[in-house]
Amino acid sequence: MSGILVATQLFNGLSLASIYLLAALGLALSFGLMRVINMAHGELLMLGGYFAWGTLGLVPGPLGILVALPVAFLGSAAVGAVIETTLIRRLSARPLDTLLGTWGVSLILQQAARDLFGAIGVEVRAPDWLSGAWTLGGVTLPSARLFIMLVALAVLGALALLLRRSRLGLLVRAVNQDRMMASACGIDAGRVDLAVFCLGSGIAGMAGVMLALLGPVTPNVGQGYIVPAFLVVVMGGLGSILGTTVAALILGLFLALSQIFVDVSIAQMLMLVFVIVFIQFRPQGVAPARTRALDA
Amino acid sequence: MPDFLQSRGFSRTLPLVLFALAAAIPFGLSDYDTNLVARFLAMGIVALGIVLTWGHGGILSLGQGVFFGLGGYAIAMHIKLADLAEGEIPDFMQWSGRTALPFWWEPFHSPVFALAAALVGPALVAALFAWAVFHRRVSGTYFALITQALALAFATLIISRQDVTGGFNGLTNFTSIFGFLFAGPGMASALYWITLGALALSWLGLRWLLGSRFGTVLRAARDGENRVRFLGYDPVPFKVAAFALAAMLSGLGGALFTLNAGVISPALIGVAPSIEMVVWVAIGGRTSLGGAIFGALAVNLARDAISSSFPEGWLYVMGALFILVVTLFPQGLAGLLSSRSGKRGENPA
């Protein structure tokens, strides 16, 4: 086992973790607020990929991908808004029913993408400045993957700033801590839910743009990333950005490093076992929300 | 709704009438159609398990396909081995360039072991899995997500280990079971009756169980887990037992499905099929045993009818079913029928 192999897999793990993080942030934030998981979240990634494809068709040139990021953010956020207002809001008191209802949305979105764009998928050509690679001590670092990590870092920074410094962040933290008390203070918790859900959906859309850089955008491209993202949420703890980030790093690195020894299907099984073992020690996740509530 | 539909006599005789009608199906339908119904009845057994674990236990499993698959593969492995001449290995292993049988295939030479593995295997796996998650008091949403990851990992594992599992194509081309030829006369009817009998026994057993004190504690844990703790019960063993039993029924359903369909493959047990099993129950009524059987039959008949004429349309129908049933009819068809009696989720029949 050579050092270069380990270093390459470390790099791949970090890039994988970046995508898991972008996919899981929205899930974790909404789960913290509303205790519901949107099973159609993977299809918001897929939509982001198609938004990238559409934008690059209209805006060719080296900077098209930078235009695609806000387009995918807004597009996926808008679809997220529709899902939240029409379905999740009606079901938020029943978390398990929300899983099933949003799974229905996911089936419909996948089939719609298949009918509109074809089952084979579409290819997004990365601009020249993203298709090269850097080499560092014998390790190849593809520019696209470096770009993905940069975007993930930027999103993480912006989100942390938003939650700590902005008025919306204050409201989100208030509802997160105690929904009833926040409502009693005059905060419209429903609007906070919607804002956070749209934000998370938009981030998923940006993650979709990143997926488009790595491979063809297919109707079920989101499915491959969403199950690990769910596990990131399970490991991360309720609505904590820090916990989600750490969990995404752990799982991304775990999956990449274990592939030094075993193939990807075994690595996936090991990752699941790892998560189950992990919750034996920290059932509340990496960064548990401190609460005195019995039924958290 | 007419009053007689609510009467005690009606609810006693209806199952008997339906059972008699179902038992007569092989005389009225072709072998092909009989076989089709038998597959759906096998899925009804899976649905019964979901009523126990989800409807009455409040435990949503998005991974029942795993247990369905364990049951199905256990019986399929035995058939593949039984079809072989001395010293041979199954066809797909030869195609993959293997020369010897993997050691964990060896016990499946024994029909008794294969049958036991189809039932006990899923229950053991489920009990271990559920205990590991529930004893740390992890929330139901987390449990659902973890079961989905299990379904994905299981299906991926089977696909990638083609040389020992048959891979994406699964296990198929069965000749005989326990010396009876699958193509033999009367085999379709015999398998149908066996499946119907297993379904009826499962229904009776669960009806008794859900009416017992076990069922009462299980429902109490569903509605207020901490209250149950304060009353001095530990809800964990009840939830683990319910989940393990549901897995066993799933394994039984999987084994019978495999016998009737003549194939078991990852496409039948992955993430999407697993969650589809839940919608059968959601449509019939999550707490209703009869509703679950009806739901499994109705959804699968509809899929058979729709997907043969509009293959692309079926996923839209399925998606809409998921959305409509949780928003408009959370108690399913059974809830619509019993809405007059006012009691929700109490009637296990």
XYZ file of C-alpha atoms in Angstrom:
645
model
C 0.000 0.000 0.000
C 1.771 3.071 -1.257
C 1.646 6.551 0.174
C 0.454 7.945 -3.138
C -2.555 5.629 -3.149
C -3.483 6.695 0.373
C -3.022 10.366 -0.493
C -5.148 9.971 -3.627
C -7.911 8.295 -1.672
C -7.694 10.983 1.026
C -8.217 13.575 -1.683
C -11.093 11.609 -3.206
C -12.608 11.231 0.260
C -12.499 14.979 0.823
C -14.127 15.619 -2.534
C -16.793 12.989 -1.814
C -17.332 14.539 1.609
C -17.862 17.929 -0.042
C -20.723 16.562 -2.138
C -22.212 14.671 0.808
C -22.032 17.889 2.797
C -23.771 19.973 0.138
C -26.426 17.267 -0.232
C -26.917 16.796 3.506
C -26.892 20.409 4.752
C -30.427 21.121 3.577
C -31.685 17.803 4.943
C -30.056 18.375 8.325
C -31.283 21.965 8.698
C -34.872 21.050 7.872
C -34.691 17.949 10.031
C -33.563 20.060 12.975
C -36.414 22.484 12.498
C -39.289 20.263 11.440
C -38.161 16.701 12.256
C -38.949 15.658 8.704
C -36.776 14.265 5.946
C -37.443 15.055 2.317
C -36.916 11.862 0.323
C -37.096 13.889 -2.887
C -33.953 15.772 -1.882
C -31.876 13.594 -4.219
C -34.027 14.755 -7.105
C -33.199 18.369 -6.194
C -29.579 17.406 -6.827
C -30.647 15.921 -10.137
C -32.541 19.119 -11.020
C -29.430 21.127 -10.217
C -27.545 18.992 -12.726
C -30.122 19.651 -15.425
C -30.118 23.357 -14.571
C -26.347 23.327 -15.097
C -26.800 21.577 -18.429
C -29.443 24.090 -19.522
C -27.438 27.102 -18.395
C -24.281 25.955 -20.143
C -26.340 25.473 -23.286
C -27.454 29.113 -23.124
C -24.254 30.618 -21.735
C -21.359 28.803 -23.319
C -17.891 29.912 -22.463
C -15.500 29.471 -19.587
C -17.634 31.207 -16.957
C -20.914 29.440 -17.726
C -20.478 27.187 -14.721
C -20.352 30.224 -12.435
C -23.676 31.362 -13.886
C -25.065 27.855 -13.466
C -24.478 27.858 -9.705
C -26.954 30.668 -8.866
C -29.379 29.437 -11.517
C -29.397 25.933 -9.998
C -29.672 27.428 -6.513
C -32.740 29.474 -7.406
C -34.313 26.767 -9.546
C -34.006 24.023 -6.962
C -35.062 26.414 -4.194
C -38.232 27.198 -6.162
C -39.033 23.512 -6.609
C -38.280 23.018 -2.917
C -40.721 25.789 -2.068
C -43.452 24.011 -4.005
C -42.731 20.696 -2.243
C -42.693 22.360 1.173
C -45.893 24.333 0.795
C -47.977 21.700 -0.961
C -46.873 18.527 0.797
C -44.467 18.765 3.704
C -46.367 21.492 5.526
C -49.491 19.339 5.516
C -47.620 16.351 6.919
C -45.102 17.885 9.282
C -46.791 16.421 12.330
C -46.271 12.942 10.852
C -42.578 12.465 10.040
C -42.905 8.914 8.710
C -45.745 9.857 6.378
C -43.574 12.692 5.117
C -40.948 10.133 4.104
C -43.507 8.234 2.046
C -45.159 11.292 0.497
C -41.890 12.857 -0.567
C -40.781 9.482 -1.971
C -43.796 9.789 -4.276
C -42.518 13.211 -5.361
C -39.127 11.669 -6.016
C -40.624 8.964 -8.273
C -42.564 11.549 -10.261
C -39.577 13.890 -10.674
C -37.342 11.018 -11.820
C -39.850 9.798 -14.366
C -40.496 13.356 -15.564
C -36.764 13.847 -16.112
C -36.652 10.545 -17.982
C -39.501 11.618 -20.264
C -38.138 15.129 -20.828
C -34.412 14.530 -21.190
C -34.122 10.789 -21.868
C -33.020 7.927 -19.658
C -29.389 8.005 -20.782
C -28.810 11.446 -19.388
C -27.045 14.526 -20.678
C -23.382 15.412 -20.665
C -22.158 18.704 -19.256
C -18.769 19.673 -20.664
C -16.659 21.205 -17.955
C -14.917 24.453 -19.003
C -11.231 24.169 -19.859
C -10.114 25.729 -16.592
C -11.860 22.874 -14.747
C -10.894 19.947 -16.945
C -7.188 19.897 -16.155
C -5.449 18.542 -13.097
C -2.741 19.612 -10.689
C -0.084 17.296 -9.445
C 1.274 17.517 -5.960
C 4.003 15.090 -4.956
C 2.857 12.470 -7.445
C -0.828 12.780 -6.503
C -3.167 13.892 -9.269
C -5.670 16.502 -8.141
C -8.339 17.081 -10.816
C -9.333 20.757 -10.974
C -13.030 19.903 -10.979
C -12.711 18.149 -7.623
C -10.697 21.035 -6.170
C -13.427 23.387 -7.392
C -16.063 21.222 -5.665
C -14.210 21.476 -2.364
C -13.888 25.239 -2.751
C -17.606 25.610 -3.447
C -18.456 23.401 -0.454
C -16.207 25.529 1.773
C -17.732 28.749 0.450
C -21.283 27.470 0.977
C -20.416 26.291 4.457
C -18.881 29.667 5.337
C -21.802 31.614 3.912
C -24.301 29.415 5.732
C -22.491 29.718 9.038
C -22.372 33.493 8.611
C -26.058 33.584 7.727
C -27.086 31.554 10.767
C -24.846 33.454 13.204
C -25.098 37.014 11.977
C -28.300 37.575 10.048
C -31.814 38.182 11.322
C -32.998 35.064 9.524
C -30.286 33.108 11.322
C -31.503 34.424 14.646
C -35.051 33.307 13.867
C -33.838 29.898 12.691
C -31.890 29.366 15.893
C -34.866 30.447 17.963
C -37.268 28.022 16.256
C -34.634 25.310 16.400
C -34.289 25.682 20.154
C -37.948 25.913 21.046
C -40.597 26.149 18.387
C -43.506 26.881 20.725
C -41.676 29.586 22.633
C -40.469 31.162 19.392
C -44.006 31.183 18.050
C -45.226 32.698 21.289
C -42.706 35.510 20.798
C -44.301 36.339 17.488
C -42.005 34.485 15.115
C -43.804 32.976 12.145
C -42.308 29.492 12.461
C -43.946 28.330 9.245
C -42.137 31.003 7.256
C -38.846 30.112 8.911
C -39.461 26.481 7.940
C -40.106 27.519 4.360
C -37.039 29.763 4.188
C -34.774 27.027 5.553
C -36.277 24.418 3.276
C -35.718 26.629 0.216
C -32.181 27.371 1.334
C -31.432 23.670 1.737
C -33.043 22.844 -1.601
C -30.962 25.542 -3.275
C -27.770 24.136 -1.783
C -28.789 20.711 -3.112
C -29.198 22.318 -6.527
C -25.638 23.627 -6.315
C -24.488 20.132 -5.350
C -26.183 18.976 -8.557
C -24.017 21.371 -10.579
C -20.997 19.748 -8.940
C -22.263 16.281 -9.935
C -22.607 17.510 -13.499
C -18.871 18.256 -13.486
C -18.089 14.687 -12.448
C -20.250 12.694 -14.839
C -23.364 12.641 -17.002
C -26.582 13.960 -15.468
C -29.098 11.121 -15.437
C -32.638 10.982 -14.027
C -31.400 8.975 -11.050
C -28.057 10.683 -10.500
C -29.291 11.967 -7.129
C -30.101 8.484 -5.860
C -26.452 7.490 -5.724
C -25.582 10.304 -3.351
C -28.708 10.689 -1.297
C -28.500 7.524 0.808
C -25.014 8.437 2.116
C -26.368 11.953 2.688
C -29.154 10.444 4.833
C -26.508 8.597 6.835
C -24.645 11.894 7.256
C -27.814 13.368 8.777
C -28.204 10.377 11.099
C -24.607 10.712 12.249
C -24.533 14.494 12.382
C -27.137 15.157 15.022
C -30.160 17.400 14.989
C -29.817 20.422 12.745
C -26.203 21.084 13.617
C -24.011 22.458 10.824
C -20.882 21.459 12.688
C -22.157 17.922 13.239
C -23.219 17.582 9.610
C -19.821 18.785 8.408
C -17.913 16.400 10.648
C -20.193 13.498 9.723
C -19.812 14.235 5.997
C -16.034 14.267 6.412
C -16.029 11.028 8.393
C -18.243 9.163 5.928
C -16.570 10.569 2.810
C -13.126 9.642 4.103
C -14.347 6.290 5.401
C -15.829 5.329 2.035
C -12.776 6.484 0.065
C -10.148 5.008 2.391
C -11.917 1.666 2.788
C -11.799 1.331 -0.990
C -8.036 0.914 -0.680
C -8.793 -2.520 0.798
C -12.199 -3.572 -0.555
C -14.384 -2.794 -3.554
C -17.071 -0.136 -3.480
C -19.999 -2.469 -2.709
C -18.291 -3.885 0.383
C -17.211 -0.362 1.340
C -20.856 0.718 1.252
C -21.860 -2.159 3.524
C -18.980 -1.335 5.888
C -20.073 2.307 5.957
C -23.548 1.236 7.096
C -22.079 -1.024 9.789
C -19.837 1.857 10.841
C -22.836 4.187 11.243
C -24.726 1.593 13.292
C -21.711 1.059 15.529
C -21.254 4.812 15.795
C -24.773 5.391 17.106
C -24.120 2.786 19.786
C -21.696 5.289 21.290
C -23.236 8.587 20.248
C -26.940 8.051 19.531
C -27.494 11.817 19.470
C -24.944 12.283 16.708
C -21.582 13.989 16.442
C -22.788 17.287 17.831
C -25.888 16.692 19.933
C -28.244 19.605 20.433
C -28.376 20.304 24.145
C -31.952 19.981 25.223
C -33.914 18.956 28.262
C -36.843 17.788 26.183
C -37.723 14.131 26.674
C -39.215 13.538 23.249
C -36.604 15.292 21.182
C -72.918 2.605 4.270
C -75.356 -0.225 5.081
C -75.310 -1.332 8.678
C -74.679 -4.974 7.898
C -71.145 -4.065 6.735
C -70.381 -3.055 10.300
C -72.008 -6.043 11.924
C -70.107 -8.695 13.831
C -71.483 -11.582 11.818
C -70.371 -9.978 8.585
C -66.811 -9.404 9.756
C -66.680 -13.029 10.923
C -67.970 -14.594 7.715
C -66.313 -12.287 5.174
C -62.799 -13.752 5.622
C -64.178 -17.285 5.270
C -66.073 -16.422 2.096
C -63.018 -14.667 0.629
C -60.786 -17.602 1.540
C -63.172 -20.071 -0.122
C -63.312 -17.908 -3.237
C -59.525 -17.585 -3.304
C -59.124 -21.356 -2.882
C -61.286 -21.895 -5.956
C -59.185 -19.658 -8.207
C -57.008 -22.460 -9.713
C -60.191 -24.125 -11.010
C -61.358 -20.957 -12.738
C -58.186 -19.359 -14.042
C -55.426 -20.508 -16.355
C -52.135 -21.698 -14.885
C -50.535 -18.411 -15.902
C -53.112 -16.299 -14.075
C -53.155 -18.615 -11.061
C -49.417 -18.205 -10.814
C -49.745 -14.427 -11.077
C -52.245 -14.306 -8.213
C -50.039 -16.631 -6.164
C -47.124 -14.163 -6.492
C -49.351 -11.355 -5.284
C -50.583 -13.465 -2.354
C -46.940 -14.054 -1.394
C -46.513 -10.282 -1.370
C -49.604 -10.099 0.826
C -47.668 -12.060 3.473
C -44.954 -9.386 3.360
C -47.651 -6.750 3.734
C -49.026 -8.496 6.843
C -45.608 -8.133 8.452
C -45.569 -4.433 7.653
C -48.945 -4.011 9.374
C -47.389 -5.484 12.495
C -44.226 -3.409 12.478
C -45.443 -0.134 10.960
C -49.177 -0.027 11.606
C -49.096 -1.310 15.174
C -45.453 -0.763 16.123
C -44.958 2.627 14.489
C -41.657 1.343 13.057
C -41.339 2.339 9.419
C -38.974 -0.004 7.606
C -37.837 0.993 4.142
C -35.816 -2.209 3.911
C -38.329 -5.076 3.964
C -36.971 -6.107 0.572
C -33.783 -7.236 2.297
C -35.683 -9.838 4.309
C -37.815 -10.727 1.304
C -34.548 -11.301 -0.536
C -32.979 -13.369 2.250
C -35.988 -15.703 2.155
C -36.072 -15.825 -1.608
C -32.354 -16.393 -2.081
C -32.252 -19.085 0.613
C -34.839 -21.189 -1.195
C -33.428 -20.354 -4.648
C -29.947 -21.459 -3.593
C -31.350 -24.818 -2.494
C -33.166 -25.278 -5.800
C -30.060 -24.395 -7.802
C -28.061 -26.976 -5.841
C -30.779 -29.636 -5.982
C -30.955 -29.295 -9.779
C -27.268 -30.161 -10.112
C -25.643 -33.485 -10.824
C -23.021 -34.733 -8.365
C -19.878 -32.557 -8.293
C -21.281 -29.801 -10.519
C -21.626 -26.152 -9.578
C -24.476 -23.799 -10.667
C -24.364 -22.523 -14.265
C -23.730 -18.859 -13.454
C -20.722 -19.801 -11.323
C -19.183 -21.680 -14.229
C -19.798 -18.681 -16.506
C -17.968 -16.481 -13.985
C -15.030 -18.857 -14.043
C -15.481 -20.388 -10.594
C -14.563 -24.024 -10.153
C -15.727 -24.723 -6.594
C -18.848 -23.971 -4.606
C -18.355 -21.216 -1.980
C -18.403 -22.764 1.498
C -21.493 -20.852 2.591
C -23.480 -22.435 -0.228
C -22.790 -25.959 1.091
C -25.474 -26.127 3.835
C -28.142 -25.203 1.276
C -27.904 -28.732 -0.134
C -30.202 -29.634 2.757
C -33.847 -28.694 2.122
C -34.490 -28.429 5.857
C -31.626 -25.968 6.272
C -32.805 -23.900 3.311
C -36.372 -23.707 4.647
C -35.146 -22.810 8.119
C -32.748 -20.230 6.709
C -35.557 -18.621 4.709
C -37.518 -18.014 7.906
C -35.008 -17.811 10.747
C -32.321 -15.983 8.759
C -34.359 -12.820 8.146
C -35.669 -12.855 11.725
C -32.159 -13.099 13.192
C -30.724 -10.372 10.985
C -33.705 -8.140 11.726
C -33.565 -8.743 15.470
C -29.852 -7.900 15.660
C -30.275 -4.850 13.471
C -33.345 -3.549 15.311
C -31.823 -4.145 18.723
C -28.646 -2.266 17.787
C -30.695 0.748 16.723
C -33.578 0.737 19.213
C -31.691 0.137 22.428
C -29.963 3.469 21.876
C -33.370 5.128 21.486
C -32.755 6.394 17.997
C -35.764 8.112 16.447
C -38.110 6.424 13.991
C -37.028 8.647 11.109
C -33.404 7.637 11.636
C -34.439 3.987 11.742
C -36.247 4.366 8.409
C -33.213 6.015 6.813
C -30.881 3.308 8.127
C -33.137 0.535 6.800
C -33.053 2.219 3.418
C -29.266 2.266 3.508
C -29.436 -1.455 4.360
C -31.619 -2.132 1.303
C -29.192 -0.241 -0.928
C -26.117 -1.952 0.506
C -27.709 -5.423 0.247
C -28.797 -5.007 -3.377
C -25.433 -3.509 -4.374
C -23.597 -6.345 -2.680
C -25.607 -8.990 -4.540
C -25.117 -7.257 -7.897
C -21.376 -6.873 -7.422
C -20.753 -10.469 -6.316
C -21.979 -11.979 -9.540
C -19.851 -15.107 -9.293
C -21.530 -16.296 -6.085
C -24.962 -14.572 -6.162
C -25.947 -14.558 -9.815
C -25.533 -10.771 -9.864
C -28.063 -8.531 -11.538
C -29.887 -11.442 -13.192
C -30.467 -13.120 -9.860
C -31.135 -16.816 -9.495
C -33.478 -18.379 -12.030
C -33.952 -21.392 -14.370
C -35.354 -23.649 -11.665
C -36.174 -27.260 -12.569
C -37.561 -28.895 -9.468
C -38.137 -28.493 -5.746
C -38.148 -31.470 -3.337
C -38.375 -33.736 -6.390
C -41.412 -32.001 -7.920
C -40.929 -30.507 -11.383
C -41.894 -26.840 -11.675
C -43.269 -27.500 -15.157
C -45.183 -30.570 -13.970
C -48.995 -30.822 -14.131
C -50.806 -29.270 -11.181
C -47.638 -27.625 -9.871
C -48.974 -24.103 -10.389
C -52.141 -24.950 -8.440
C -50.219 -26.729 -5.684
C -47.864 -23.778 -5.175
C -50.856 -21.455 -5.236
C -52.606 -23.373 -2.464
C -49.467 -23.553 -0.389
C -49.077 -19.781 -0.719
C -52.735 -19.173 0.106
C -52.445 -21.478 3.133
C -49.353 -19.643 4.390
C -51.137 -16.328 3.939
C -54.204 -17.544 5.845
C -52.096 -18.928 8.702
C -50.074 -15.708 8.907
C -53.282 -13.695 8.989
C -54.750 -15.853 11.773
C -51.541 -15.764 13.783
C -51.184 -12.003 13.540
C -54.855 -11.476 14.359
C -54.319 -13.387 17.565
C -51.023 -11.655 18.335
C -52.360 -8.149 17.766
C -55.335 -8.886 19.979
C -53.082 -10.159 22.758
C -51.314 -8.148 25.460
C -48.275 -8.044 23.178
C -50.301 -6.091 20.627
C -51.552 -3.720 23.298
C -48.061 -2.880 24.554
C -46.800 -2.532 20.987
C -49.505 -0.003 20.144
C -48.878 1.796 23.423
C -45.178 2.096 22.559
C -46.149 3.431 19.136
C -48.354 6.135 20.606
C -46.227 7.136 23.585
C -42.941 5.335 23.991
C -41.876 7.257 27.071
C -45.217 6.782 28.763
C -44.784 3.053 28.285
C -41.376 3.331 29.950
C -42.876 5.211 32.879
C -45.444 2.455 33.284
C -42.607 0.031 33.854
C -42.335 -1.638 30.455
C -39.215 -1.703 28.359
C -40.553 -1.081 24.835
C -37.359 -2.242 23.124
C -37.988 -6.033 23.251
C -41.524 -5.490 21.951
C -40.290 -3.426 19.017
C -37.441 -5.834 18.268
C -39.822 -8.820 18.382
C -42.329 -7.079 16.109
C -39.625 -6.150 13.616
C -38.111 -9.646 13.659
C -41.498 -11.265 13.147
C -42.252 -8.895 10.280
C -38.888 -9.843 8.759
C -39.751 -13.523 9.110
C -43.051 -12.969 7.284
C -41.120 -11.022 4.667
C -38.741 -13.965 4.293
C -41.663 -16.395 4.018
C -43.265 -14.162 1.399
C -39.961 -13.926 -0.452
C -39.487 -17.702 -0.451
C -43.028 -18.318 -1.725
C -42.705 -15.547 -4.293
C -39.499 -17.099 -5.582
C -41.147 -20.513 -5.907
C -44.110 -19.062 -7.800
C -42.197 -16.605 -9.949
C -39.247 -18.902 -10.638
C -36.785 -16.063 -10.075
C -35.308 -13.873 -7.366
C -33.146 -10.914 -8.324
C -31.813 -7.635 -6.877
C -34.394 -5.702 -8.894
C -37.075 -7.227 -6.633
C -35.473 -6.356 -3.312
C -33.631 -3.011 -3.619
C -34.535 0.452 -2.372
C -37.499 1.109 -4.659
C -39.236 -2.280 -4.271
C -38.719 -2.117 -0.503
C -40.487 1.197 -0.129
C -43.195 0.068 -2.537
C -44.065 -2.709 -0.095
C -44.997 0.003 2.394
C -47.403 1.642 -0.027
C -49.384 -1.601 -0.394
C -50.074 -1.400 3.306
C -50.635 2.358 3.285
C -53.351 1.964 0.661
C -55.106 -0.891 2.401
C -54.893 0.764 5.794
C -51.761 0.535 7.866
C -53.356 -1.076 10.907
C -55.622 -3.426 9.006
C -54.467 -6.962 8.187
C -57.207 -7.504 5.620
C -56.508 -4.084 4.134
C -52.835 -4.931 3.713
C -53.609 -8.109 1.760
C -56.076 -6.180 -0.362
C -53.536 -3.404 -0.916
C -50.809 -5.829 -1.997
C -53.175 -7.514 -4.453
C -54.677 -4.289 -5.781
C -51.396 -2.427 -6.319
C -49.743 -5.396 -7.993
C -52.742 -6.104 -10.222
C -52.822 -2.420 -11.175
C -49.115 -2.457 -11.915
C -49.546 -5.535 -14.074
C -52.383 -3.893 -15.999
C -50.892 -0.408 -16.320
C -47.238 -1.191 -16.888
C -48.022 -3.586 -19.746
C -49.860 -0.853 -21.677
C -48.065 2.299 -20.431
C -44.662 1.275 -19.049
C -43.686 4.914 -18.426
C -46.974 5.776 -16.786
C -46.648 3.391 -13.878
C -44.101 5.454 -11.941
C -46.354 8.511 -12.131
C -49.239 6.425 -10.781
C -47.024 5.026 -8.052
C -45.752 8.485 -7.084
C -49.260 9.896 -7.010
C -50.417 6.943 -4.882
C -47.722 7.677 -2.289
C -48.659 11.349 -2.126
C -52.437 10.885 -2.115
C -52.548 8.105 0.424
C -50.529 9.977 3.056
C -52.211 13.348 2.535
C -55.831 12.351 2.015
C -56.272 8.811 3.348
C -53.726 8.184 6.104
C -55.857 5.296 7.373
C -56.179 3.812 3.896
C -59.211 2.033 2.525
C -59.840 0.283 5.822
C -60.085 3.717 7.438
C -62.738 4.748 4.921
C -64.748 1.608 5.614
C -64.607 1.826 9.386
C -64.880 5.607 9.712
C -68.387 5.190 11.072
C -67.345 3.131 14.030
C -65.059 6.004 14.990
C -62.259 3.912 16.434
C -59.052 4.454 14.516
C -56.315 1.893 14.445
C -57.897 -0.359 17.021
C -59.322 -3.106 14.879
C -56.628 -5.584 13.925
C -58.880 -7.537 11.548
